[in-house]
XYZ file of N, CA and C in Angstrom:
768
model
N 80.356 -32.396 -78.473
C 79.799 -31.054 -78.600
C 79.074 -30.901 -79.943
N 78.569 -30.239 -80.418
C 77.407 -30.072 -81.442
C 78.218 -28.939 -82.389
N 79.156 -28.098 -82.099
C 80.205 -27.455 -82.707
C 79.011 -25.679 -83.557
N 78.829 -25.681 -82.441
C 77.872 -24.148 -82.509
C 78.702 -23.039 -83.164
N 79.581 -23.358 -82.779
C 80.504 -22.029 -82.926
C 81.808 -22.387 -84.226
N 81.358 -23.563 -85.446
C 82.016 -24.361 -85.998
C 82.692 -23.385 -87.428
N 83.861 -23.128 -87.624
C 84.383 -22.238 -88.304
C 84.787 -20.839 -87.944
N 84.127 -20.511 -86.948
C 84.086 -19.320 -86.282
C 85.590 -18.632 -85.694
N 86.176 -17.575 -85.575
C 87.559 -17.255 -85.048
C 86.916 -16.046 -83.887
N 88.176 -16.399 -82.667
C 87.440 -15.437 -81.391
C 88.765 -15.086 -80.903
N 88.802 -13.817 -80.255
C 89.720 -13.245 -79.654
C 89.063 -13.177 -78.116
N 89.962 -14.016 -77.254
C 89.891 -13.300 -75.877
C 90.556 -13.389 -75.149
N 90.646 -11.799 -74.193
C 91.676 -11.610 -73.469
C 91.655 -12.110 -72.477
N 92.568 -11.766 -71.720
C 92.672 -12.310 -70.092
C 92.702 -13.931 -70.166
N 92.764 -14.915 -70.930
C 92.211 -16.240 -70.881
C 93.268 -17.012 -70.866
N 94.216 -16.732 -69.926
C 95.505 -17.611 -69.614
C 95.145 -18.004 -68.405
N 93.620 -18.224 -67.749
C 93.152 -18.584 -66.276
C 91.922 -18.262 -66.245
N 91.428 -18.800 -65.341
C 89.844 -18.848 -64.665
C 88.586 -18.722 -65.519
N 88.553 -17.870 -65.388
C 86.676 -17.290 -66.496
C 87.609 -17.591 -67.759
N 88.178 -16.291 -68.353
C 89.383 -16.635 -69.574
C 89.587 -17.934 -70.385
N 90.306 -18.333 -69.451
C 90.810 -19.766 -69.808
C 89.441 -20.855 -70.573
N 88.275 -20.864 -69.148
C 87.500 -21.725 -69.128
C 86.660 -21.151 -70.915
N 86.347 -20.180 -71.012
C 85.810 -19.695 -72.555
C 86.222 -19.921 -73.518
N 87.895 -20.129 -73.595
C 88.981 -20.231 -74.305
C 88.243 -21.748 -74.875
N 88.391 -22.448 -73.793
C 88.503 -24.071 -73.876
C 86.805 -24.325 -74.625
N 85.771 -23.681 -74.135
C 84.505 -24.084 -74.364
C 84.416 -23.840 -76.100
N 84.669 -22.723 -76.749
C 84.975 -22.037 -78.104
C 85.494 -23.130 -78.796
N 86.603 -23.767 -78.269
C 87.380 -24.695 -78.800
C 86.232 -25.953 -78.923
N 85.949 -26.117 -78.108
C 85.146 -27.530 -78.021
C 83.712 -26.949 -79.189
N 83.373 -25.807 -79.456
C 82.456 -25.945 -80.121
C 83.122 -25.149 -81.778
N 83.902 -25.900 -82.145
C 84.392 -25.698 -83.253
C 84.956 -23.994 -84.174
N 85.075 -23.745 -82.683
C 85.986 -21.812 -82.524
C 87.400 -22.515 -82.836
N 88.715 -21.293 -83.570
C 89.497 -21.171 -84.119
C 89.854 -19.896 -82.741
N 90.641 -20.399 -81.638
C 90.466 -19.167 -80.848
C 92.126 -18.490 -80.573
N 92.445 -17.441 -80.351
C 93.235 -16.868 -79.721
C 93.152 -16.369 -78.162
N 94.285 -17.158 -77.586
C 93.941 -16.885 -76.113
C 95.210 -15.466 -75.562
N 94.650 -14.697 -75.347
C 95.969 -13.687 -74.980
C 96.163 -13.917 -73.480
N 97.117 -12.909 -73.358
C 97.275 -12.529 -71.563
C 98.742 -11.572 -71.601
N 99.378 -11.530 -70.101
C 101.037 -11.462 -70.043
C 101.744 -12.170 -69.764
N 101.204 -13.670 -69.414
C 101.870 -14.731 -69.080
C 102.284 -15.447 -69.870
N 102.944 -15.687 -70.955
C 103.734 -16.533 -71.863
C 103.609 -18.113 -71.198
N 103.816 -18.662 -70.093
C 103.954 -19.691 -70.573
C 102.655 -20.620 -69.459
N 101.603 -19.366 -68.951
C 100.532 -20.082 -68.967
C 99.500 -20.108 -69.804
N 99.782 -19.223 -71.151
C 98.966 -19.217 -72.118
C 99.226 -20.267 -72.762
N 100.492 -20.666 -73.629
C 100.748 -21.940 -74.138
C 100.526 -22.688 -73.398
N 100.458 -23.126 -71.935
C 99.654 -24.234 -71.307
C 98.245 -24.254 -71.681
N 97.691 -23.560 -71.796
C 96.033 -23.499 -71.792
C 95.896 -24.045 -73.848
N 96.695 -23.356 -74.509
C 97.282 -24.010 -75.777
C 97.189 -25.090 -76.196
N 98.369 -25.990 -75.093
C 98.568 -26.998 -75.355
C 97.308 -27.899 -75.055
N 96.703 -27.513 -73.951
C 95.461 -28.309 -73.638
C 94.505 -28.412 -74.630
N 94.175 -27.340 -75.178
C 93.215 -27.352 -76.416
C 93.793 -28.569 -77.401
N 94.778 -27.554 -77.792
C 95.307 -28.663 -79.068
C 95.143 -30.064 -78.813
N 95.949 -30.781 -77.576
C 95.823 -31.873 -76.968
C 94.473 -32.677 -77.459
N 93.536 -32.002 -76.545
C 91.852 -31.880 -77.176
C 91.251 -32.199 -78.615
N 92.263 -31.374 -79.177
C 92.010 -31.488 -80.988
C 90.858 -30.286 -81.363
N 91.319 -29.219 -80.511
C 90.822 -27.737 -80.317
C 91.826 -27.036 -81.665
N 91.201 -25.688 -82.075
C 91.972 -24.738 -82.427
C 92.866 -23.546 -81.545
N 94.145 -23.258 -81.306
C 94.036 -22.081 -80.444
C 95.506 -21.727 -80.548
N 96.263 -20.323 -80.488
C 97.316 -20.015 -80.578
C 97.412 -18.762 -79.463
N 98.249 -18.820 -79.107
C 98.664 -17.599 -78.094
C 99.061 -16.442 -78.713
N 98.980 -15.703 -77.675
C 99.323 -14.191 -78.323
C 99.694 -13.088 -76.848
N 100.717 -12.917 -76.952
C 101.546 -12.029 -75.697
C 100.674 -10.822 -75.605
N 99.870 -10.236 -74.804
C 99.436 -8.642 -74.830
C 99.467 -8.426 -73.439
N 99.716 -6.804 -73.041
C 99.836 -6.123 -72.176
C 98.761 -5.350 -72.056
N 97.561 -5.467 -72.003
C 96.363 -4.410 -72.479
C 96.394 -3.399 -71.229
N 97.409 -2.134 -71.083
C 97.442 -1.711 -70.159
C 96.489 -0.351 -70.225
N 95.406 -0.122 -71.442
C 94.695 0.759 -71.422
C 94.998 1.857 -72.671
N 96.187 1.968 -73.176
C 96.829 2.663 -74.304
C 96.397 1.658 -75.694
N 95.842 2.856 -76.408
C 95.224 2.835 -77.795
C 96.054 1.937 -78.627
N 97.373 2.117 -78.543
C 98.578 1.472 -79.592
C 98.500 -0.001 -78.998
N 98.127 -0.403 -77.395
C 98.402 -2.076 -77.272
C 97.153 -2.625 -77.646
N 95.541 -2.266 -77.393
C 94.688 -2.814 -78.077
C 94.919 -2.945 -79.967
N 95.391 -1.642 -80.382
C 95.174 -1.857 -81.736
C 96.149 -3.183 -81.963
N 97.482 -2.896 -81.755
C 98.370 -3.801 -81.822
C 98.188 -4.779 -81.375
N 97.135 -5.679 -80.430
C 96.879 -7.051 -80.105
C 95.544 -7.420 -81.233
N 94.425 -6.355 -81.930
C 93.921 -6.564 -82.839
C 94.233 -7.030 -83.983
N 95.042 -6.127 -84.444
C 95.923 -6.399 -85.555
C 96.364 -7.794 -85.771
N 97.482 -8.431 -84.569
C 98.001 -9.366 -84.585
C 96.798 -10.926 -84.387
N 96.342 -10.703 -83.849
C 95.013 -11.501 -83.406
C 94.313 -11.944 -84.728
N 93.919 -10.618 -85.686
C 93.483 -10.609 -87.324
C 94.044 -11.361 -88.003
N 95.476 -11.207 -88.232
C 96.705 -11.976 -88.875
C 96.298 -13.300 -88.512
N 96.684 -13.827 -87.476
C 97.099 -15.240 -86.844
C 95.239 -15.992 -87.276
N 94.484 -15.613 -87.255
C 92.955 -15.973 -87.467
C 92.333 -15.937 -89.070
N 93.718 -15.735 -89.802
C 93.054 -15.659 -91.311
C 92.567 -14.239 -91.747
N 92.439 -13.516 -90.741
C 92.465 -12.092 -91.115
C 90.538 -11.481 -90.971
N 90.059 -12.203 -89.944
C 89.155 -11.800 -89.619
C 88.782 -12.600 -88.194
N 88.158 -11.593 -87.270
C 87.809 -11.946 -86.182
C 86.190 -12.273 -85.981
N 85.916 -13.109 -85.714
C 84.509 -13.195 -85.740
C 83.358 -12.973 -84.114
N 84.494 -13.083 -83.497
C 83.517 -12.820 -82.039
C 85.363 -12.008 -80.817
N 84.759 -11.257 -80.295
C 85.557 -10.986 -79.472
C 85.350 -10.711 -77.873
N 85.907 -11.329 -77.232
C 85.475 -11.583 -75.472
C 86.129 -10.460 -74.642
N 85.504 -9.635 -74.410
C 86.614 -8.562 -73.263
C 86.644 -9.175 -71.913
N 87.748 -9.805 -71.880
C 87.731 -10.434 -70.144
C 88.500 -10.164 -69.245
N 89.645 -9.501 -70.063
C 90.431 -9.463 -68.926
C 90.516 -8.229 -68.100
N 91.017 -7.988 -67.184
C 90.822 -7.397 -65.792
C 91.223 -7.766 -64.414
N 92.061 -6.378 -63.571
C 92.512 -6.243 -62.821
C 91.578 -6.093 -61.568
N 91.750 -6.827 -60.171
C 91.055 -6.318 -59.216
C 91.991 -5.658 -58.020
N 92.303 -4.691 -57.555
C 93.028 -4.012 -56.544
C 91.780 -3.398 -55.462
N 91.702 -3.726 -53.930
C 90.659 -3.579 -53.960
C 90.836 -2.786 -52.224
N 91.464 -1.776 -52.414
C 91.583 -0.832 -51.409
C 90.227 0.197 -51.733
N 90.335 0.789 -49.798
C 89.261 1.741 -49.554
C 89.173 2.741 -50.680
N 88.020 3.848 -50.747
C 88.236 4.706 -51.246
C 89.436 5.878 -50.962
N 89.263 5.939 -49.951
C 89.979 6.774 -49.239
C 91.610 6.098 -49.194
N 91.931 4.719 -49.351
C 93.167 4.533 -49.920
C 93.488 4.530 -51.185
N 92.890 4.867 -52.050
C 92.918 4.731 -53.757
C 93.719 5.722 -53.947
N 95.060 5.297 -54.652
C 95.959 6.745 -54.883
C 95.577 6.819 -56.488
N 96.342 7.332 -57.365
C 95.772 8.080 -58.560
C 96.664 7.034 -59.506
N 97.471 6.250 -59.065
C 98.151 5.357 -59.487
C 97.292 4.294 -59.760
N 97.011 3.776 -58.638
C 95.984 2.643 -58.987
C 94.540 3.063 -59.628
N 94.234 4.085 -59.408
C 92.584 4.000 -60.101
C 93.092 4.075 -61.744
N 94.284 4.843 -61.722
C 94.558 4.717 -63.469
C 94.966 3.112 -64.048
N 95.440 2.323 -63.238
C 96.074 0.911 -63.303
C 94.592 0.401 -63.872
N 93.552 0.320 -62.528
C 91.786 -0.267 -62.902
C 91.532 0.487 -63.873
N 91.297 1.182 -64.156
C 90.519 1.792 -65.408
C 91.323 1.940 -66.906
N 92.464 1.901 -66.764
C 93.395 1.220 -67.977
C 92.846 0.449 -68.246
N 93.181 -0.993 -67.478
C 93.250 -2.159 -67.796
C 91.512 -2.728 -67.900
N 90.317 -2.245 -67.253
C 89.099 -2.955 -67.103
C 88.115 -1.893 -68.239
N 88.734 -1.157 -68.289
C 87.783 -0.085 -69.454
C 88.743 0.424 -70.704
N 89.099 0.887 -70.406
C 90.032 1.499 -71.845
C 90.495 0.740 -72.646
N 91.423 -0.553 -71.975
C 91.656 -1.389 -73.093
C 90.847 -1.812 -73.776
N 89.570 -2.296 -73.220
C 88.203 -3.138 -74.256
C 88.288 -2.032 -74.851
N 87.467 -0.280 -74.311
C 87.284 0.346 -75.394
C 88.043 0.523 -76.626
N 89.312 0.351 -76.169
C 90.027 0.851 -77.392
C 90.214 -0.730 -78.203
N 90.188 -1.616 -77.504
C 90.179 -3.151 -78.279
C 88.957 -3.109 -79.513
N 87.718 -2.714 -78.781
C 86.695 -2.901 -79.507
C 86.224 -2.002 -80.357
N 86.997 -0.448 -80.562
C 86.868 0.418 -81.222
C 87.992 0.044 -82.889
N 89.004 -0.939 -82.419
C 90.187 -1.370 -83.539
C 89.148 -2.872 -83.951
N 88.172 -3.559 -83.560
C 87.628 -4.429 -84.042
C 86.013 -5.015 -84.798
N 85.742 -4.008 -83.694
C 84.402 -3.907 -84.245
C 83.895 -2.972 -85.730
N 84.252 -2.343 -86.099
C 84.304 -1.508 -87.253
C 84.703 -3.016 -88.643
N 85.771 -3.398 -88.074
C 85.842 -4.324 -89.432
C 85.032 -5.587 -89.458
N 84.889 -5.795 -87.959
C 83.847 -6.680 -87.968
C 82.786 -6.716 -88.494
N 81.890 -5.781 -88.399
C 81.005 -4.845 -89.337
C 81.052 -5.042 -90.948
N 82.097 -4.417 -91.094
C 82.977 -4.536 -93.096
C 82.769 -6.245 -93.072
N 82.961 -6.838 -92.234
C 83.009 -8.741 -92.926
C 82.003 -9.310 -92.860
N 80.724 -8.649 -92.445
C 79.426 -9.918 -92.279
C 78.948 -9.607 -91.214
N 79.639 -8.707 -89.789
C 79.045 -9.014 -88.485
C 79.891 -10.147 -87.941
N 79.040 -10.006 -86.382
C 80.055 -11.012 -85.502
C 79.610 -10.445 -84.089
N 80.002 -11.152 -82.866
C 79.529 -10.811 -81.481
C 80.536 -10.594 -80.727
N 80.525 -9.303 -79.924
C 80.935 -9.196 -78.952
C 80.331 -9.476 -77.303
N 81.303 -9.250 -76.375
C 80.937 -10.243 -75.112
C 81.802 -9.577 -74.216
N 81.158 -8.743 -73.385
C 82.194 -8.200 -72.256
C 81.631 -8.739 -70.938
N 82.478 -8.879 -69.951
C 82.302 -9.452 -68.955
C 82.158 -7.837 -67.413
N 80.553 -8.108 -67.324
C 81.112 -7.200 -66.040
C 80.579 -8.058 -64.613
N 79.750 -7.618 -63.547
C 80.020 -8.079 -62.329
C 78.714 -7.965 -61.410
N 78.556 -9.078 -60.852
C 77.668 -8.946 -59.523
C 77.391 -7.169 -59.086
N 79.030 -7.253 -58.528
C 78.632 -6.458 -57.819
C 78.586 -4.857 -58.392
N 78.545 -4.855 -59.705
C 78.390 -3.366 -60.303
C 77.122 -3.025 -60.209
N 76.017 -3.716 -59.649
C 75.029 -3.246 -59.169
C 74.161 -3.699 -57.587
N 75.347 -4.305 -57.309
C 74.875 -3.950 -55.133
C 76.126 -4.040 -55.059
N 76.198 -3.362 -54.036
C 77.620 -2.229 -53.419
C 77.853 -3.352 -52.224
N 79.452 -3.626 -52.271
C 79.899 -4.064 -51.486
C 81.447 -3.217 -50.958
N 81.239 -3.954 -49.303
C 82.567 -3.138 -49.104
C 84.013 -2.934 -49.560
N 84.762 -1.949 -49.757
C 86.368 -2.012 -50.600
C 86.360 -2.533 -52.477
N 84.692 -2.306 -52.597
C 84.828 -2.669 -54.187
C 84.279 -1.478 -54.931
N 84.680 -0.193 -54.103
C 84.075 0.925 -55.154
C 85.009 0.982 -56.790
N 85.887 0.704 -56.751
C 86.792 1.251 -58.014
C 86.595 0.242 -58.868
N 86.888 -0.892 -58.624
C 86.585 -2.190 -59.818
C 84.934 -2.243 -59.783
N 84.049 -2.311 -59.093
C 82.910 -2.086 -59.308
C 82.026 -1.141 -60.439
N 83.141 0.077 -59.901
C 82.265 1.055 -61.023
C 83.020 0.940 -62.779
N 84.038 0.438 -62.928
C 84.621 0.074 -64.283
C 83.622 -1.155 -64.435
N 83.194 -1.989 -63.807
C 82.194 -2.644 -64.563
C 81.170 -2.664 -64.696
N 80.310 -1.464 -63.701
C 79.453 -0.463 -64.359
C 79.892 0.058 -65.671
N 80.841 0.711 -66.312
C 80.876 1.083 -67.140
C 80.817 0.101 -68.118
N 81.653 -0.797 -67.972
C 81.280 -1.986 -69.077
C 80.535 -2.575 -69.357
N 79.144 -2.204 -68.248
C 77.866 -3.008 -69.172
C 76.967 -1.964 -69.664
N 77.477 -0.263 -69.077
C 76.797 0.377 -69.952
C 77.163 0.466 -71.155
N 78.593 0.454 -71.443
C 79.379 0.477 -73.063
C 78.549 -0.817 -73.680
N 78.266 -1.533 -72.627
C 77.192 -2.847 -73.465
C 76.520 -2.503 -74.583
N 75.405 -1.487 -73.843
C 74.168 -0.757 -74.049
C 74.254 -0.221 -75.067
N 75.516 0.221 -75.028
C 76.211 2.025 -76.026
C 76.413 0.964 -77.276
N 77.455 0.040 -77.149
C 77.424 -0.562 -78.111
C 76.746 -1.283 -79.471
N 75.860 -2.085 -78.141
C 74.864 -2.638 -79.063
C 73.962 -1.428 -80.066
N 73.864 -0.176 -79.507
C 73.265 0.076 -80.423
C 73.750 1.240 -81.509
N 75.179 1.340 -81.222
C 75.720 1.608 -82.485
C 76.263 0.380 -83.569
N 76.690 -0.875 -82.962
C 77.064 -1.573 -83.348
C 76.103 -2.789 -83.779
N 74.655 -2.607 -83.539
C 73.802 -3.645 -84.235
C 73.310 -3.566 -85.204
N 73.056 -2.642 -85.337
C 72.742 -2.180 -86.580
C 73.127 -2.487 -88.186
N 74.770 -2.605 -87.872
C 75.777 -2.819 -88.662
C 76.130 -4.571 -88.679
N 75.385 -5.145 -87.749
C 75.441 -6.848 -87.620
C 76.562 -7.007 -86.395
N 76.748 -6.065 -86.124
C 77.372 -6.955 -84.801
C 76.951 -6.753 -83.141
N 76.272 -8.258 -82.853
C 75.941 -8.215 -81.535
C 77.237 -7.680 -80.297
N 76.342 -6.867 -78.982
C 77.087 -6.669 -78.051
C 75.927 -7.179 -77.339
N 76.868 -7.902 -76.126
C 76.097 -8.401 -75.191
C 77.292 -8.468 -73.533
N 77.151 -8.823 -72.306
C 77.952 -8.720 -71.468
C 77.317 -9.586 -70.577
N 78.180 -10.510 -69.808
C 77.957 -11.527 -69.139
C 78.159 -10.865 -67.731
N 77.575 -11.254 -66.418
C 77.744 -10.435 -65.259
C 78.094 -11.942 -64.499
N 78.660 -12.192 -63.830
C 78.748 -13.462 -62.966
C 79.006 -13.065 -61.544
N 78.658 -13.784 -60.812
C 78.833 -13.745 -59.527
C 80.312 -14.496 -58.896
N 80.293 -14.680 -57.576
C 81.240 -14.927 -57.368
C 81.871 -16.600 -57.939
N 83.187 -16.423 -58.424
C 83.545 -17.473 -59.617
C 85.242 -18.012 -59.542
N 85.326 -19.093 -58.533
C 86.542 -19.860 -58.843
C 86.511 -21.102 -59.172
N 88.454 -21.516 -59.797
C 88.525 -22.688 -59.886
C 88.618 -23.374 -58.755
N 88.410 -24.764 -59.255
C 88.211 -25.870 -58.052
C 89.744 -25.629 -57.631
N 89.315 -26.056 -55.466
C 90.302 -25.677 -54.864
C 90.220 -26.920 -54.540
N 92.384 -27.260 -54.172
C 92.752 -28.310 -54.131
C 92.314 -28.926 -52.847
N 92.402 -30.098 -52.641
C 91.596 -30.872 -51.770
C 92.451 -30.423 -49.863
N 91.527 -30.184 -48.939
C 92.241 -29.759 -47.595
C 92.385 -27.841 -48.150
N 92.046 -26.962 -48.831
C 92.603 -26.344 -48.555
C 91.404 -24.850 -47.988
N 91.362 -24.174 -47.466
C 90.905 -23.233 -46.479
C 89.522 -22.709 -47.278
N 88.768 -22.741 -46.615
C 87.621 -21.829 -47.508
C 87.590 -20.364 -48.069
N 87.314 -20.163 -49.161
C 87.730 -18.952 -49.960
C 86.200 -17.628 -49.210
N 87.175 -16.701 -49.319
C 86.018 -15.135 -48.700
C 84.964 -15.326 -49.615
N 84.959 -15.748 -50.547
C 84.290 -15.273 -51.441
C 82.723 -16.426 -51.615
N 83.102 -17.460 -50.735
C 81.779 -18.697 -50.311
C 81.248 -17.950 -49.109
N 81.637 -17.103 -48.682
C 80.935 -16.157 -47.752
C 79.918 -15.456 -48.521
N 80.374 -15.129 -49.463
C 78.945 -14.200 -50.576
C 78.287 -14.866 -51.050
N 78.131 -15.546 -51.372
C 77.165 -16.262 -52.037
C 75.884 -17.127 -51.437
N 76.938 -16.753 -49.880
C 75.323 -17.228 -48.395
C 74.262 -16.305 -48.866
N 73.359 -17.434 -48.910
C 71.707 -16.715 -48.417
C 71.215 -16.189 -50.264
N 71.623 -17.257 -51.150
C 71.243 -16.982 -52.781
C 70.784 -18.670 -53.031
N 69.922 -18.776 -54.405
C 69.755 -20.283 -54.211
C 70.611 -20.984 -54.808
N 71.701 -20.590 -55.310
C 73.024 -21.608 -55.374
C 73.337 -22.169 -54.154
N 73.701 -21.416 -53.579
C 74.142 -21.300 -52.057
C 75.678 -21.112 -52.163
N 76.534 -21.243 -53.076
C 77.826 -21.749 -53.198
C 78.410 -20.663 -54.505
N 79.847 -21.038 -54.328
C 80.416 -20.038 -55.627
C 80.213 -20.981 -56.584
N 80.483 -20.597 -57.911
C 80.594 -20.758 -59.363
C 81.528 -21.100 -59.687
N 81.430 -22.260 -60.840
C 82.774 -22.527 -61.512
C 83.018 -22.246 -62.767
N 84.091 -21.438 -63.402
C 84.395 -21.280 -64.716
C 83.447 -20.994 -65.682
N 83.184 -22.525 -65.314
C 82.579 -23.473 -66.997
C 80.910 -23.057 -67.015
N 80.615 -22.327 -65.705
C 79.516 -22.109 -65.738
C 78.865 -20.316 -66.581
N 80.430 -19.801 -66.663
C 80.269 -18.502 -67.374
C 80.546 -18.485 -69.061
N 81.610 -19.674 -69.340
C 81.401 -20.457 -70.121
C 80.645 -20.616 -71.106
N 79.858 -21.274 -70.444
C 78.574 -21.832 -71.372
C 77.439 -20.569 -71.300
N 77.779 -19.570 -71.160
C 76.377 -18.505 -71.192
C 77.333 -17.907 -72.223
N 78.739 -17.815 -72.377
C 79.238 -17.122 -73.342
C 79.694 -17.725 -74.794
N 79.466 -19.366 -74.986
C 78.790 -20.119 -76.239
C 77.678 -19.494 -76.610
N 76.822 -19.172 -75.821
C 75.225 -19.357 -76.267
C 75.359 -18.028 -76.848
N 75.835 -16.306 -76.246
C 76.108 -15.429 -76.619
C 76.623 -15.044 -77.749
N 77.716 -16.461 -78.162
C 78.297 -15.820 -79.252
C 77.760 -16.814 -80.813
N 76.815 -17.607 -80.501
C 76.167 -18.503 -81.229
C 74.601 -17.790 -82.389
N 74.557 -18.848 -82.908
C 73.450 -18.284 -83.514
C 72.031 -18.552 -82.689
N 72.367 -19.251 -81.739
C 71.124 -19.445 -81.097
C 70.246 -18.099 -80.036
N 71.659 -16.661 -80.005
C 71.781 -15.464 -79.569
C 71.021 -14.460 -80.448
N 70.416 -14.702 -81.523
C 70.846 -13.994 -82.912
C 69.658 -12.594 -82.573
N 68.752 -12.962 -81.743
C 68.232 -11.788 -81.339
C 68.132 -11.168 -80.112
N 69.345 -11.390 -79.653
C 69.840 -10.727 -78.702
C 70.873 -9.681 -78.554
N 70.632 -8.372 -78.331
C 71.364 -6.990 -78.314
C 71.174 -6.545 -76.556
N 72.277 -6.185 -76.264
C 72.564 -5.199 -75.351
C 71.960 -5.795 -74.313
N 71.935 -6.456 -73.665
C 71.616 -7.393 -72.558
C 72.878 -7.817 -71.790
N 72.707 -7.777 -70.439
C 73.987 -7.864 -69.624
C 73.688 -9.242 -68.729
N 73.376 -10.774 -69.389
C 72.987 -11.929 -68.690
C 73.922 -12.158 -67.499
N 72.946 -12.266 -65.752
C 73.512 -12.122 -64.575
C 73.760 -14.250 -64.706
N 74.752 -14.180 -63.920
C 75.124 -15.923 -64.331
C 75.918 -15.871 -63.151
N 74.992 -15.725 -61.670
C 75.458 -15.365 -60.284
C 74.758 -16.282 -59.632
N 74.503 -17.018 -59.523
C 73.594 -17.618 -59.083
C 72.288 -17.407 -57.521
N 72.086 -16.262 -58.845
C 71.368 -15.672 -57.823
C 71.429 -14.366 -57.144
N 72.435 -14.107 -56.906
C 73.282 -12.777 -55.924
C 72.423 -11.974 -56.002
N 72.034 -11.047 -57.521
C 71.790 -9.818 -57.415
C 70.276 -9.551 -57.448
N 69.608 -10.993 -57.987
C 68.049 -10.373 -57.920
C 67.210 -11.646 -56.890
N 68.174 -12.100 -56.298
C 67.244 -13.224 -55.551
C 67.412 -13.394 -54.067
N 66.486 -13.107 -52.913
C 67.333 -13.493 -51.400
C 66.738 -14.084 -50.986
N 67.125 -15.869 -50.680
C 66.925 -16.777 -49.691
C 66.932 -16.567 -48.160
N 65.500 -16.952 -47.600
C 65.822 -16.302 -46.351
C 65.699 -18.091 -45.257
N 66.517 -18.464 -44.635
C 66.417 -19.611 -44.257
C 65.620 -19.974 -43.204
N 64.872 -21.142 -42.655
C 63.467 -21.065 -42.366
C 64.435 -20.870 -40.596
């Protein structure tokens, strides 16, 4: 690796798996100092150990980001500490999908999605970005979605929280560029890990018919758009929400 990101310290959530994980690992490989959170204790130290293994930087960190002001500040805080006491890029990734009708959405769950896919970043990035600012600057990176802009069926509620998260993109970048710190938000399309060999085709290779991928996405492919984001090779880039779908939302293959 060429180590783009060489000295650099990153906080991101959700990264005890999939998108998460795979960013976790890429940071590492380009000379990031990273903290991987989640609620899983001991698939975060797996993802840990792999780095290290690697001859990566990376330490775990237990958080519950259930949308309350006190667990973002308090996973900031601790995140600061463990990183030398400054964060230099921070990834909002993590997020819940529950994905009943409208008309089944009780008041329970829309508060569960919007805790966990909006409030926590906001309040994550309201305890980080400010000091980020005070140290030099630094990039943020929120992750929103295909489909927050074409409507699919049973995805009104997680859909529109990541509408909101690429408008907070917008909002961000331009309170927050000013002051040196990039906001930017990655949108990906549909995105799993490799499935074990014999096993059933996933709903989700159904979406991605009729785009010129043709196929879902892996990880490493959201990954590497979120190196480049948090690199200097980004450096004039504000408030941009890069689609890394292959295809989905602005392209339709029509087969002969």
């Amino acid at each position: 690796m060429s180590e783009r990101l060489r000295d650099k310290t990153a906080l991101i959530t959700g990264s005890t798996s999939n998108i998460g994980q795979a960013i976790a690992e890429a940071f590492t490989a380009e000379g990031a100092h990273v903290i991987v959170s989640g609620r899983n204790k001991e698939r975060g130290e797996h993802v840990v150990a792999g780095i290290r293994a690697d001859g990566g930087r990376a330490d775990f960190l237990s958080a519950d980001l259930d949308g309350s002001p006190a667990a973002s500040r308090d996973l900031a805080e601790r995140a600061r500490e463990a990183l030398g006491g400054r964060i230099d890029i921070l990834v909002n990734n993590a997020g819940v999908y529950p994905s009943p009708s409208t008309a089944a959405t009780d008041e329970d769950t829309f508060d569960l999605v919007y805790g966990v896919n909006v409030k926590a970043p906001f309040f994550l990035t309201a305890a980080v970005a400010p000091v980020m600012a005070d140290s030099g600057g630094g990039a943020i990176i929120n992750l929103g979605s295909w489909i927050a802009r074409l409507g699919v069926p049973l995805g009104s509620l997680y859909s529109s929280t990541k509408g909101a998260m690429e408008t907070l993109t917008r909002a961000w970048a331009s309170e927050f560029g000013p002051r040196g710190v990039r906001v930017n938000a990655i949108s990906p399309g549909v995105v799993l890990p490799p499935s074990p060999p014999g096993a059933e085709p996933h709903p989700g290779q159904l979406m991605m018919r009729g785009t010129p991928a043709g196929e879902v996405g892996a990880p490493s492919a959201i990954a590497h758009a979120a190196v480049w984001l948090a690199g200097d090779e980004a450096a004039f880039v504000h408030g941009t929400v890069v689609d890394v779908d292959g295809g989905r939302t602005g392209v339709a293959v029509v087969a002969a």
